[in-house]
């Protein structure tokens, strides 16, 4: 029983870690897209 609970806890930690990594990657991608849009806005001024 303890082994089973331990597996659940480990799986929960892994899920949280993987989820946070995916969120970080998504944020970085969104930042890059926003920066590209800002760069395009700069070009529109000229």
Tab-separated table of N, CA and C in Angstrom:
chain	number	residue	atom	x	y	z
A	1	UNK	N	0.832	-1.207	0.000
A	1	UNK	CA	0.000	0.000	0.000
A	1	UNK	C	0.867	1.257	0.000
A	2	UNK	N	1.900	1.288	0.849
A	2	UNK	CA	2.780	2.458	0.886
A	2	UNK	C	3.455	2.669	-0.461
A	3	UNK	N	3.871	1.569	-1.093
A	3	UNK	CA	4.526	1.656	-2.403
A	3	UNK	C	3.590	2.310	-3.410
A	4	UNK	N	2.313	1.919	-3.374
A	4	UNK	CA	1.310	2.461	-4.296
A	4	UNK	C	1.133	3.966	-4.079
A	5	UNK	N	1.056	4.379	-2.794
A	5	UNK	CA	0.917	5.808	-2.466
A	5	UNK	C	2.155	6.567	-2.946
A	6	UNK	N	3.315	5.963	-2.740
A	6	UNK	CA	4.553	6.594	-3.197
A	6	UNK	C	4.554	6.800	-4.700
A	7	UNK	N	4.079	5.807	-5.435
A	7	UNK	CA	4.002	5.928	-6.898
A	7	UNK	C	3.082	7.079	-7.295
A	8	UNK	N	1.944	7.207	-6.607
A	8	UNK	CA	0.997	8.296	-6.905
A	8	UNK	C	1.665	9.646	-6.649
A	9	UNK	N	2.372	9.761	-5.520
A	9	UNK	CA	3.049	11.020	-5.175
A	9	UNK	C	4.097	11.356	-6.232
A	10	UNK	N	4.906	10.370	-6.623
A	10	UNK	CA	5.946	10.593	-7.634
A	10	UNK	C	5.302	11.018	-8.955
A	11	UNK	N	4.224	10.337	-9.355
A	11	UNK	CA	3.526	10.686	-10.596
A	11	UNK	C	2.990	12.111	-10.523
A	12	UNK	N	2.461	12.507	-9.364
A	12	UNK	CA	1.935	13.861	-9.193
A	12	UNK	C	3.061	14.883	-9.356
A	13	UNK	N	4.205	14.638	-8.716
A	13	UNK	CA	5.340	15.549	-8.850
A	13	UNK	C	5.800	15.646	-10.301
A	14	UNK	N	5.916	14.501	-10.969
A	14	UNK	CA	6.345	14.487	-12.371
A	14	UNK	C	5.355	15.279	-13.221
A	15	UNK	N	4.057	15.086	-12.983
A	15	UNK	CA	3.028	15.804	-13.747
A	15	UNK	C	3.159	17.307	-13.535
A	16	UNK	N	3.374	17.723	-12.291
A	16	UNK	CA	3.525	19.154	-11.988
A	16	UNK	C	4.762	19.712	-12.683
A	17	UNK	N	5.887	18.993	-12.596
A	17	UNK	CA	7.134	19.455	-13.210
A	17	UNK	C	6.971	19.564	-14.723
A	18	UNK	N	6.429	18.507	-15.345
A	18	UNK	CA	6.243	18.519	-16.801
A	18	UNK	C	5.295	19.646	-17.196
A	19	UNK	N	4.219	19.820	-16.442
A	19	UNK	CA	3.259	20.882	-16.740
A	19	UNK	C	3.894	22.256	-16.663
A	20	UNK	N	4.708	22.497	-15.634
A	20	UNK	CA	5.345	23.803	-15.493
A	20	UNK	C	6.354	24.039	-16.614
A	21	UNK	N	7.073	22.984	-17.029
A	21	UNK	CA	8.029	23.119	-18.133
A	21	UNK	C	7.282	23.482	-19.416
A	22	UNK	N	6.155	22.803	-19.677
A	22	UNK	CA	5.368	23.099	-20.880
A	22	UNK	C	4.876	24.542	-20.829
A	23	UNK	N	4.399	24.999	-19.667
A	23	UNK	CA	3.932	26.382	-19.539
A	23	UNK	C	5.072	27.356	-19.820
A	24	UNK	N	6.268	27.078	-19.299
A	24	UNK	CA	7.423	27.943	-19.551
A	24	UNK	C	7.722	28.021	-21.035
A	25	UNK	N	7.734	26.862	-21.719
A	25	UNK	CA	8.015	26.828	-23.153
A	25	UNK	C	6.968	27.649	-23.899
A	26	UNK	N	5.690	27.483	-23.544
A	26	UNK	CA	4.620	28.236	-24.206
A	26	UNK	C	4.809	29.734	-23.988
A	27	UNK	N	5.181	30.150	-22.786
A	27	UNK	CA	5.408	31.569	-22.507
A	27	UNK	C	6.544	32.106	-23.362
A	28	UNK	N	7.639	31.340	-23.481
A	28	UNK	CA	8.783	31.770	-24.293
A	28	UNK	C	8.351	31.936	-25.746
A	29	UNK	N	7.576	30.966	-26.268
A	29	UNK	CA	7.111	31.036	-27.655
A	29	UNK	C	6.229	32.271	-27.838
A	30	UNK	N	5.321	32.543	-26.887
A	30	UNK	CA	4.449	33.717	-26.982
A	30	UNK	C	5.281	34.989	-26.969
A	31	UNK	N	6.297	35.058	-26.109
A	31	UNK	CA	7.166	36.238	-26.054
A	31	UNK	C	7.829	36.470	-27.405
A	32	UNK	N	8.363	35.395	-28.013
A	32	UNK	CA	9.029	35.519	-29.309
A	32	UNK	C	8.049	36.031	-30.356
A	33	UNK	N	6.820	35.505	-30.359
A	33	UNK	CA	5.802	35.964	-31.315
A	33	UNK	C	5.520	37.440	-31.093
A	34	UNK	N	5.360	37.860	-29.827
A	34	UNK	CA	5.089	39.265	-29.522
A	34	UNK	C	6.243	40.140	-29.991
A	35	UNK	N	7.479	39.700	-29.765
A	35	UNK	CA	8.638	40.484	-30.195
A	35	UNK	C	8.664	40.611	-31.707
A	36	UNK	N	8.360	39.526	-32.422
A	36	UNK	CA	8.325	39.583	-33.880
A	36	UNK	C	7.272	40.590	-34.324
A	37	UNK	N	6.095	40.580	-33.698
A	37	UNK	CA	5.038	41.524	-34.048
A	37	UNK	C	5.499	42.949	-33.774
A	38	UNK	N	6.199	43.171	-32.655
A	38	UNK	CA	6.718	44.503	-32.350
A	38	UNK	C	7.703	44.939	-33.423
A	39	UNK	N	8.581	44.024	-33.839
A	39	UNK	CA	9.550	44.342	-34.885
A	39	UNK	C	8.827	44.729	-36.163
A	40	UNK	N	7.771	43.988	-36.509
A	40	UNK	CA	7.006	44.313	-37.721
A	40	UNK	C	6.358	45.683	-37.570
A	41	UNK	N	5.874	46.012	-36.367
A	41	UNK	CA	5.269	47.329	-36.143
A	41	UNK	C	6.301	48.430	-36.373
A	42	UNK	N	7.541	48.206	-35.966
A	42	UNK	CA	8.599	49.194	-36.198
A	42	UNK	C	8.789	49.430	-37.688
A	43	UNK	N	8.772	48.338	-38.470
A	43	UNK	CA	8.965	48.479	-39.911
A	43	UNK	C	7.801	49.231	-40.550
A	44	UNK	N	6.599	49.076	-40.000
A	44	UNK	CA	5.422	49.752	-40.565
A	44	UNK	C	5.557	51.270	-40.446
A	45	UNK	N	6.288	51.755	-39.457
A	45	UNK	CA	6.409	53.202	-39.263
A	45	UNK	C	7.168	53.864	-40.408
A	46	UNK	N	8.075	53.146	-41.037
A	46	UNK	CA	8.901	53.763	-42.081
A	46	UNK	C	8.230	53.729	-43.438
